[in-house]
Structures are given as C-alpha cells and as structure tokens.
GROMACS .gro file of C-alpha atoms in nm:
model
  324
    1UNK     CA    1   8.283  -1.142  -1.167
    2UNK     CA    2   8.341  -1.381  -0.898
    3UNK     CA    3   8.654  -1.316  -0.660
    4UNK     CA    4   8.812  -1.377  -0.344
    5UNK     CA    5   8.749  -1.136  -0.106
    6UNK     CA    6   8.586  -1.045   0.253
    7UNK     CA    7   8.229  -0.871   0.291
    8UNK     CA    8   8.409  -0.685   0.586
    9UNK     CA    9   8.715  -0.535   0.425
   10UNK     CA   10   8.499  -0.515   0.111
   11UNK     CA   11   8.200  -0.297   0.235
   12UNK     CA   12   8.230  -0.236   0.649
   13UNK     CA   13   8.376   0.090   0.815
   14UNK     CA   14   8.511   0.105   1.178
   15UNK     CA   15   8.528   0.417   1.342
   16UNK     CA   16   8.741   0.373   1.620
   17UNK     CA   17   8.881   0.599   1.891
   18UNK     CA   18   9.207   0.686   1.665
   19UNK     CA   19   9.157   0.550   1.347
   20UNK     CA   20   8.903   0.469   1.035
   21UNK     CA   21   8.948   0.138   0.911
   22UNK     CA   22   8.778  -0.047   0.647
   23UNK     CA   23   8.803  -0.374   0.880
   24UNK     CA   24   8.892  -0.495   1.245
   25UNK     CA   25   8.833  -0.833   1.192
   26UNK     CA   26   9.219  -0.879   1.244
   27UNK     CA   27   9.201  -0.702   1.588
   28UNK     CA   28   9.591  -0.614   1.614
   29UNK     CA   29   9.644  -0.551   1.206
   30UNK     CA   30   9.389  -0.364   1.092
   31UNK     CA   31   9.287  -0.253   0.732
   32UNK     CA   32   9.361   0.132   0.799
   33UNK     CA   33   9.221   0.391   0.585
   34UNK     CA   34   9.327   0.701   0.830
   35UNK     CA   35   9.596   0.682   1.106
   36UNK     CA   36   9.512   0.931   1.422
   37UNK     CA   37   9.186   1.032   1.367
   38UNK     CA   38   9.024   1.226   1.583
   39UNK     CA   39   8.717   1.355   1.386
   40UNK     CA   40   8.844   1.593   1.147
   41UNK     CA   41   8.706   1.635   0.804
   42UNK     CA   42   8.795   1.305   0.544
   43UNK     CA   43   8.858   1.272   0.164
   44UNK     CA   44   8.562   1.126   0.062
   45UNK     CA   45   8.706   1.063  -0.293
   46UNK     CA   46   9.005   0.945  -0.166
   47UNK     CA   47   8.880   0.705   0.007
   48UNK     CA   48   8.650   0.597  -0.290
   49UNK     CA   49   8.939   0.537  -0.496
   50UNK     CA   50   9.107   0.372  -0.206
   51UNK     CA   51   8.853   0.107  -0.207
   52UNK     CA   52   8.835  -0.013  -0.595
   53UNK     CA   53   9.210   0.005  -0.567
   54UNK     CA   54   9.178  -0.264  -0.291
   55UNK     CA   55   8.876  -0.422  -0.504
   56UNK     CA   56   9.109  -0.480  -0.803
   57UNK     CA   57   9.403  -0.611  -0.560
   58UNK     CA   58   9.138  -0.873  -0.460
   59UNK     CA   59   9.043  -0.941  -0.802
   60UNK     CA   60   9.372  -1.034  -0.898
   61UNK     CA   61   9.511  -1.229  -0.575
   62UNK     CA   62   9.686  -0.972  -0.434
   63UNK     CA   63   9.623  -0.907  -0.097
   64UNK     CA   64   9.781  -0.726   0.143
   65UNK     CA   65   9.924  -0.905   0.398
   66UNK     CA   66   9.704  -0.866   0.672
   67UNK     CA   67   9.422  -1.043   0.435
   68UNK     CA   68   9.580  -1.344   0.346
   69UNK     CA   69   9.539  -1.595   0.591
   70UNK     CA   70   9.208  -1.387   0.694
   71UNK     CA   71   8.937  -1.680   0.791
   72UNK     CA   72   8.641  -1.484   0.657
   73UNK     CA   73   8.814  -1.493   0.282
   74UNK     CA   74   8.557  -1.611   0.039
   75UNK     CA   75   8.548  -1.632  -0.311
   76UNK     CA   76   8.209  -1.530  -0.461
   77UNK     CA   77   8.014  -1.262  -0.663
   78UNK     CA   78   8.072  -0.944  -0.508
   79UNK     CA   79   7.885  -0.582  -0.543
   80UNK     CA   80   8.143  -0.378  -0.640
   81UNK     CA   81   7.971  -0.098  -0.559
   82UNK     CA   82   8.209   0.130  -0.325
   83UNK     CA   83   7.960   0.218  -0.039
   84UNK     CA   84   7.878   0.061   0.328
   85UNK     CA   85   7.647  -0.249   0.402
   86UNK     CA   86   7.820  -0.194   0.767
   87UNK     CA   87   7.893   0.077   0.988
   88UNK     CA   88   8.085  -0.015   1.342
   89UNK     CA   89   8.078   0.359   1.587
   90UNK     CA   90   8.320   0.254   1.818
   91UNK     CA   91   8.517   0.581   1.929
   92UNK     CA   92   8.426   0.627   2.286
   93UNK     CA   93   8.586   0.464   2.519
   94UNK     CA   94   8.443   0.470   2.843
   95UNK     CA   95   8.290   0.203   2.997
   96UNK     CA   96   8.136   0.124   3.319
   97UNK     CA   97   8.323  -0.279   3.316
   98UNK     CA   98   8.658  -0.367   3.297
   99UNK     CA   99   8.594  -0.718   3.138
  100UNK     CA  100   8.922  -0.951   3.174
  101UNK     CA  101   8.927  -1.036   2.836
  102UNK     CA  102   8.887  -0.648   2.711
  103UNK     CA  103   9.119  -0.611   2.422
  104UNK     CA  104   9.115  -0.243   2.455
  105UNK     CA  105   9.218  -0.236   2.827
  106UNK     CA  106   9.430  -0.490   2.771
  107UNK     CA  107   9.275  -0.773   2.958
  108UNK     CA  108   9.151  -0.552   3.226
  109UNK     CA  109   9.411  -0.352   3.309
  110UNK     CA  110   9.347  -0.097   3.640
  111UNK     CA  111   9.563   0.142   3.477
  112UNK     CA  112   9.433   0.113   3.120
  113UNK     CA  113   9.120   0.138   3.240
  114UNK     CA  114   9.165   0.477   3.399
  115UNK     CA  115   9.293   0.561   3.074
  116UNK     CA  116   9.011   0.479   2.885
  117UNK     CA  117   8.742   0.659   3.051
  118UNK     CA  118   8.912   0.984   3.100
  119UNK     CA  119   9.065   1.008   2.746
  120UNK     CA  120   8.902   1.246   2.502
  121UNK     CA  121   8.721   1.105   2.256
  122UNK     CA  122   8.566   1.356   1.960
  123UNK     CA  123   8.194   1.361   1.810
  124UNK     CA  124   8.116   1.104   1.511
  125UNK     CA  125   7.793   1.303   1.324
  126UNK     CA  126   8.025   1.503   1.148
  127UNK     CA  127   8.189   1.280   0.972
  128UNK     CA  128   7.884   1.012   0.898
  129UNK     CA  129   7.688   1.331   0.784
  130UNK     CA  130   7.989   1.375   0.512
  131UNK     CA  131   7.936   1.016   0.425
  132UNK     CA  132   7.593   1.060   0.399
  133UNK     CA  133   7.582   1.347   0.162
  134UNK     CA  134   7.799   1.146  -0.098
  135UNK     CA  135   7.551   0.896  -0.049
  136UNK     CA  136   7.785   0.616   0.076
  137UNK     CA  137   7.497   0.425   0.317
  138UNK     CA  138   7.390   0.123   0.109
  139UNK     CA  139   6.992   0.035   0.198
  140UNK     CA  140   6.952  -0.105   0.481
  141UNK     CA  141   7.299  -0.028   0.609
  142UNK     CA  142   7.378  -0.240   0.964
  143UNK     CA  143   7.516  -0.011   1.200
  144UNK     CA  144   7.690  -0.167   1.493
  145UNK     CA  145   7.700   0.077   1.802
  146UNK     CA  146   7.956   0.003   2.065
  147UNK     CA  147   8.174   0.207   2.243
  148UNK     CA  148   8.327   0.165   2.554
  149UNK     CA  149   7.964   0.164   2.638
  150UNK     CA  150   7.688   0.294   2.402
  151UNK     CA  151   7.456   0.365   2.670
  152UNK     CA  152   7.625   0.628   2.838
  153UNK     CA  153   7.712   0.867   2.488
  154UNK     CA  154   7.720   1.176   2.569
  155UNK     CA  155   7.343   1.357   2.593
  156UNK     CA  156   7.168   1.366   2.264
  157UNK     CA  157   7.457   1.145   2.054
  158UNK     CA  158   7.300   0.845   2.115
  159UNK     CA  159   6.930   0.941   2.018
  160UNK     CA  160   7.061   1.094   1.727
  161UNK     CA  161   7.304   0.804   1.584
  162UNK     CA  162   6.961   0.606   1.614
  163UNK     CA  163   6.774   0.886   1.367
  164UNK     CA  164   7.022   0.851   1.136
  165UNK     CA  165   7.046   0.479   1.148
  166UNK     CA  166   6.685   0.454   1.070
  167UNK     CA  167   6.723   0.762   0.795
  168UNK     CA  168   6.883   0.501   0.608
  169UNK     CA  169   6.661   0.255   0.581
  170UNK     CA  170   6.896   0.063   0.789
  171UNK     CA  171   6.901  -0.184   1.111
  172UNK     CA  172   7.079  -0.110   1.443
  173UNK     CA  173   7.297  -0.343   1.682
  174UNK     CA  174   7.370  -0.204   2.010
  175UNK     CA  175   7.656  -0.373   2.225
  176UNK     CA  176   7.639  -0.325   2.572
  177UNK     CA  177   7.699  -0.442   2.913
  178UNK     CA  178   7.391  -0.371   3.035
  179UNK     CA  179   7.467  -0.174   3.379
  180UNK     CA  180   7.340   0.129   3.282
  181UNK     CA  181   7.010   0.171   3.107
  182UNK     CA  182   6.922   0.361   2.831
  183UNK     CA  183   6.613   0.507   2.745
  184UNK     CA  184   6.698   0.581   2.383
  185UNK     CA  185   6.766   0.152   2.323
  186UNK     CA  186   6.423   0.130   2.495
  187UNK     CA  187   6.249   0.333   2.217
  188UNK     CA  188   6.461   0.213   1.900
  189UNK     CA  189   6.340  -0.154   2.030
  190UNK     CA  190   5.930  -0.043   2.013
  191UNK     CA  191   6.019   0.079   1.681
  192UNK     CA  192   6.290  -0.018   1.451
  193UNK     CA  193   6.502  -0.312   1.337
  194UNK     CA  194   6.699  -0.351   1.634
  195UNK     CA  195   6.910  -0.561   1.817
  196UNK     CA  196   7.063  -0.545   2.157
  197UNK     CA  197   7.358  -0.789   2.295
  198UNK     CA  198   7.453  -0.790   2.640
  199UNK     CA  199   7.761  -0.997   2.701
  200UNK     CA  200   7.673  -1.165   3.099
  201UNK     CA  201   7.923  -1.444   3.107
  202UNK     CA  202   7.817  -1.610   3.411
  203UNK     CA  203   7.553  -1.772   3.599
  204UNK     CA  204   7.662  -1.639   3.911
  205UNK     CA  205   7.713  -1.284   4.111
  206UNK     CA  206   8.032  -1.426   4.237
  207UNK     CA  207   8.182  -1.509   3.895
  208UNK     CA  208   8.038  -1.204   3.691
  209UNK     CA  209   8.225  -0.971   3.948
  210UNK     CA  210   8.571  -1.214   3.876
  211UNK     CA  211   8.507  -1.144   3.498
  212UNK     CA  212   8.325  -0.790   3.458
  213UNK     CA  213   8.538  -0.670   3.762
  214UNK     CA  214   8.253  -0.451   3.828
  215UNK     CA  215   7.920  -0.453   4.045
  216UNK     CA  216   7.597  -0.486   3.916
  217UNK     CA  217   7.506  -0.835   3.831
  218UNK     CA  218   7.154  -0.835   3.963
  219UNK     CA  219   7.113  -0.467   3.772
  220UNK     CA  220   7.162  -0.629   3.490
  221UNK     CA  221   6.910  -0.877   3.496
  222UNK     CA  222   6.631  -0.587   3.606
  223UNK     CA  223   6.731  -0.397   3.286
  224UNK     CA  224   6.777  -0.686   3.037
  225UNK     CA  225   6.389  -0.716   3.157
  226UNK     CA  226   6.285  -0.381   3.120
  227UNK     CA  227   6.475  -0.444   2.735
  228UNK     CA  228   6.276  -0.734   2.638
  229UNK     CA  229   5.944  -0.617   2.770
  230UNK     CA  230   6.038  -0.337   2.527
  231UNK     CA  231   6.044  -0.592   2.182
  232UNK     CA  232   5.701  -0.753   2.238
  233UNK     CA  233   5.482  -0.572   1.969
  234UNK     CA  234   5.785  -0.485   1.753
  235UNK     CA  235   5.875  -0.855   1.554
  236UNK     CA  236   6.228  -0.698   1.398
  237UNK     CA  237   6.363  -0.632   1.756
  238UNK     CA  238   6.550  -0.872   1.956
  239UNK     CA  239   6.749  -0.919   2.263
  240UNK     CA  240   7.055  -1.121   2.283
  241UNK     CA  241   7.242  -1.241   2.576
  242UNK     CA  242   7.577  -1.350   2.576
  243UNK     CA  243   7.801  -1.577   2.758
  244UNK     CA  244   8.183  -1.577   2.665
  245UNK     CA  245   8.329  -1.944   2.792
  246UNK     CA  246   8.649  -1.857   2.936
  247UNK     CA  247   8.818  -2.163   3.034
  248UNK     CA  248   8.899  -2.182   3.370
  249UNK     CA  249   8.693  -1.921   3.473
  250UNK     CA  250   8.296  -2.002   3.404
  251UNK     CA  251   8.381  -2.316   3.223
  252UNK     CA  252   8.155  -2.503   3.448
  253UNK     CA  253   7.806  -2.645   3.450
  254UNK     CA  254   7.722  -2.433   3.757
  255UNK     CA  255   7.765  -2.161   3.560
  256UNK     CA  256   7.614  -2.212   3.279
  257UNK     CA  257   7.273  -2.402   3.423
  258UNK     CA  258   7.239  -2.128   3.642
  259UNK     CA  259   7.273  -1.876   3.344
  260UNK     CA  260   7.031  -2.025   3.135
  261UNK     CA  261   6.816  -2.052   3.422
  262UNK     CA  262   6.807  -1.708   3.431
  263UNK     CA  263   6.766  -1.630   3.078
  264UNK     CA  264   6.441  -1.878   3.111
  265UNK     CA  265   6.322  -1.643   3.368
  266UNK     CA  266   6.314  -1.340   3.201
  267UNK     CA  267   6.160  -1.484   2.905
  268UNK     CA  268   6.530  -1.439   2.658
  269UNK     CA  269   6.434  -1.569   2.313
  270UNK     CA  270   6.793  -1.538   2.199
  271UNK     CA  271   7.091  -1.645   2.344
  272UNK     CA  272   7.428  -1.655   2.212
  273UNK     CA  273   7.748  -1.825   2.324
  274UNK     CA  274   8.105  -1.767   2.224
  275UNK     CA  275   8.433  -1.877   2.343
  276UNK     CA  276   8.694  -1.578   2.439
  277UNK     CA  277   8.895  -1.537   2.100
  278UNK     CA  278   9.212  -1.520   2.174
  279UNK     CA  279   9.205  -1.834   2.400
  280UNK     CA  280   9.098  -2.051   2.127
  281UNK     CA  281   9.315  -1.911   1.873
  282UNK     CA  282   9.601  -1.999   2.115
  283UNK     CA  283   9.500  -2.362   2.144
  284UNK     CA  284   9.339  -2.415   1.846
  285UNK     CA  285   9.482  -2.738   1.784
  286UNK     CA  286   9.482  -2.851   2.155
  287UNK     CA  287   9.258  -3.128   2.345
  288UNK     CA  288   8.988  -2.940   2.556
  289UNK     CA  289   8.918  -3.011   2.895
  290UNK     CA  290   8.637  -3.178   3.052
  291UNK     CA  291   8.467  -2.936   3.171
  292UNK     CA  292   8.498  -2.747   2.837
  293UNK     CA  293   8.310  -2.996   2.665
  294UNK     CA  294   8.075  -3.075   2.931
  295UNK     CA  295   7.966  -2.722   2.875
  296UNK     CA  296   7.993  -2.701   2.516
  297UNK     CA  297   7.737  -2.974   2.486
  298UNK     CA  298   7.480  -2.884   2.749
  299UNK     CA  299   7.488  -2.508   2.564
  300UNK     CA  300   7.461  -2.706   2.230
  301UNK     CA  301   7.149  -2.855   2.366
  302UNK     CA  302   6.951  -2.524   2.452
  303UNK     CA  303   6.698  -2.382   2.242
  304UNK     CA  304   6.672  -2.091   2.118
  305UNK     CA  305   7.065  -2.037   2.136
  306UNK     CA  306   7.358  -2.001   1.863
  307UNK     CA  307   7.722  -2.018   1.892
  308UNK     CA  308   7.872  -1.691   1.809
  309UNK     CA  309   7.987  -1.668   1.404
  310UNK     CA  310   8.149  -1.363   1.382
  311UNK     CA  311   8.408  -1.519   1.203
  312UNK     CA  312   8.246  -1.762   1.060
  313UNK     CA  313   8.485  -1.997   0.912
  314UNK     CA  314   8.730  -2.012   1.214
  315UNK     CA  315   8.461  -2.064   1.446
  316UNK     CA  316   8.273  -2.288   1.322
  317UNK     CA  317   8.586  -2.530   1.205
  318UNK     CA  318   8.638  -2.542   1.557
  319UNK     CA  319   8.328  -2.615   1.744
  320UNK     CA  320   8.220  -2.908   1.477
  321UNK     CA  321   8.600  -3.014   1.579
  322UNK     CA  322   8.514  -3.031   1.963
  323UNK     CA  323   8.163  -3.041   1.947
  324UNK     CA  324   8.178  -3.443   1.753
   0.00000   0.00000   0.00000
C-alpha cells in the first residue's frame, strides 16, 4: 500500500544519552519512544506495537505533530515490517571538540561542555543484544556510530559495537572528529562495509581552532592519512571529509581552496560539504552573500564531492535555489 511516511521515523532508532527515539531528524522534537533512559531493560513488544500504531497513523494522514511539516515526508510503498534498516549509538557524550555549532553543547558552550564529558553515560550492548534476540536488525542494517566521539568508547565497546554491526550482515558509519585515532576504525576499514566522516571545516589551522575550539588541526590530517591508507584493498570502505560552510566564519575562498588542497594531498576520494543547519533554516528565504556563493560554486565544481542530503528535500530545494 503506498503511504506517506518517513524511512527515518518508519524504520531508524536513536539511542541517545537520555532517551530512545524512533527519529531525530527534528533535532529539538523528537519522535520519543522512552523518556530518561539510561540503559535499563525495554519492552520489546511494546515498542513493536508502538510502531504499527504509528504505521497505521501514517496510513491514514494522521501524524503527530512533530511529522507534519517534516521535509523528509514521502509518499511511497513502504515495508511495513516493524524492525531497523538504521541504528544511530549516540549515548556518550564526551568529546575531545567543542564545535561552535554543537547542538548538544549548545553552540559550544565552556560550561556545557564540562558537562558533557564528565556526565555518566551507561553501556549500549545490553540493550541492542535484547533487540537482537527478537530479531529486530533488518539485513544489512546501517549503524551510525557517533557519540560525543566514537573513538574514545570506553575499552572494548567500540571493537565490540563493530562485531555486532558486521553480525548483522550490516554496514557501519563512524562520525568523528578525527583528533584521536582509533585502531578499531582502522581494522573495520581493511574489512567491512565502512564508512568514516570527519567533519574539518576549514582550510586553515587558524580557522579550525575558531570553529573546533580545540587543537589539533595538523593531527588530523596525519590520521585522516593513516584512515585512507587503511581502505585501499577493501572497495566497500570509504573516507569522507567534511566541511560545514558557516557563514561568516570559513565562508571564504581561502578556506575552502586551501581545504581542498589538502584533501588532494592526501589522496580523499570523497568529500562532502554541508551548510550549518540551523543557519540556513533561519534564512531560508534570504539573499546569500557573495562570498557564500562564491564558495558554493567553486565547491560545486570539485570532483569527487557531494553536498550533504541528510535531509534530502530541504537541502536540496535550497542549494538548486542558490546554486542557479
């Protein structure tokens, strides 16, 4: 039956540092299937039910309210099947950057910041190993592993989120800033379907510091090496680096010759570009600057390089917009 609906709230699952939710595509207003979680046991069942509730809401127009103006609606055959083509691990916190436009510490925030990497944050193989055993992991199941920072999981979790990724027939995407190195990514990109994204956002030490507000910029060029060296004789791995245009900041074509310059160096076959979310949701509708589209078009240009579609719909409508 074809129906209106959203692959993410339909199939994903987001475990986050206080919450499951089927969805975070909504960032602030989230899809939530439990409130102040903090690993405990779940109701499998109930959250079966949960979902073909949800999938018959959908089926007959009703969504809740945090769907309905949703940009990555789209009406289509769906599987109905209740089970996960996604998995996001997202519960730790801690990070070694405090990236100005951070939605979890608020923009960068000293004190949030703090916060974050001294909070406790509990152990998710207990509750994807109850997942597992109702057989909720659809093949070839995308897990997305973030954090805070994925590569410094507490010894062990991260090899073993990795097993169990690949246990299920399914691909891993690791999100990291790339300061510390890891090993474990090292070996899943020899072997597995694998992706790694490190987010770089400038061309320049002086302008990473001003938006990482951290040291480490020529670190993370040594290990984003050391990464791709690791994908040669594996063709399902890949390394992506990302730039995130924020205007006024690395808006400029210093910037961004002198960060594709350095992607050419290293030999990055995939490089991805976005512009910082909220920003553009905020002037959506609003000329952009010279410099904007300056860069815009000399990114356009590259090869080997896609603008971020994440959500899709939103995105897109707005780069063909100021990309014309």
């Amino acid at each position: 039956m074809k129906f209106k609906c959203c692959e993410w709230a339909l199939a994903h699952l987001v475990i986050n540092a206080d919450d499951l939710t089927y969805c975070c595509a909504s960032f602030d207003k989230k899809l939530t299937f439990l409130e102040n979680y903090h690993g405990e046991s779940v109701d499998i069942d109930k959250y079966i039910e949960n979902r073909k509730n949800y999938i018959e809401q959908c089926k007959q127009g009703n969504f809740p309210e945090v769907c309905r103006d949703c940009p990555t609606l789209e009406e289509r055959e769906w599987d109905e099947t209740v089970g996960f083509i996604d998995v996001s691990v997202s519960n730790r916190t801690k990070c070694s950057c405090n990236c100005t436009y951070c939605i979890i510490s608020g923009g960068g925030r000293e004190d949030r910041k703090r916060e974050l990497n001294t909070r406790e944050t509990y152990d998710v193989r207990p509750v994807l190993t109850q997942f597992k055993e109702k057989n909720m992991f659809k093949k070839g199941c995308h897990f997305i592993i973030g954090g805070g920072e994925c590569a410094e999981y507490p010894k062990g979790e991260l090899k073993w989120l990795i097993d169990f990724a690949f246990s299920q027939q399914g691909s891993i995407e690791f999100l990291s800033a790339g300061i510390t190195y890891s090993q474990d990514i090292t070996d899943a990109l020899k072997v597995g379907e694998t992706k790694l994204k490190v987010s770089v956002d400038a061309g320049t030490k002086k302008v990473y510091e001003a938006v990482k507000r951290v040291k480490g910029y020529d670190h993370v060029w040594k290990n984003l090496k050391k990464y791709i060296e690791a994908t040669k004789k594996n063709p399902k791995a890949e390394v992506t680096i990302k730039y995130i245009i924020i205007p006024g900041v690395n808006d400029n074509m210093k910037e961004a010759k002198e960060f594709i310059n350095r992607c050419n160096k290293i030999k990055c076959q995939n490089i991805e570009i976005n512009v910082e979310f909220f920003w553009m949701n905020e002037n959506f509708d609003k000329p952009i600057s010279d410099n904007l589209r300056e860069v815009l078009t000399y990114f356009n240009k590259q090869p080997n390089l896609c603008f971020s579609s994440n959500i899709s719909t939103h995105v897109k409508k707005w780069l063909d917009k100021n990309l014309a």
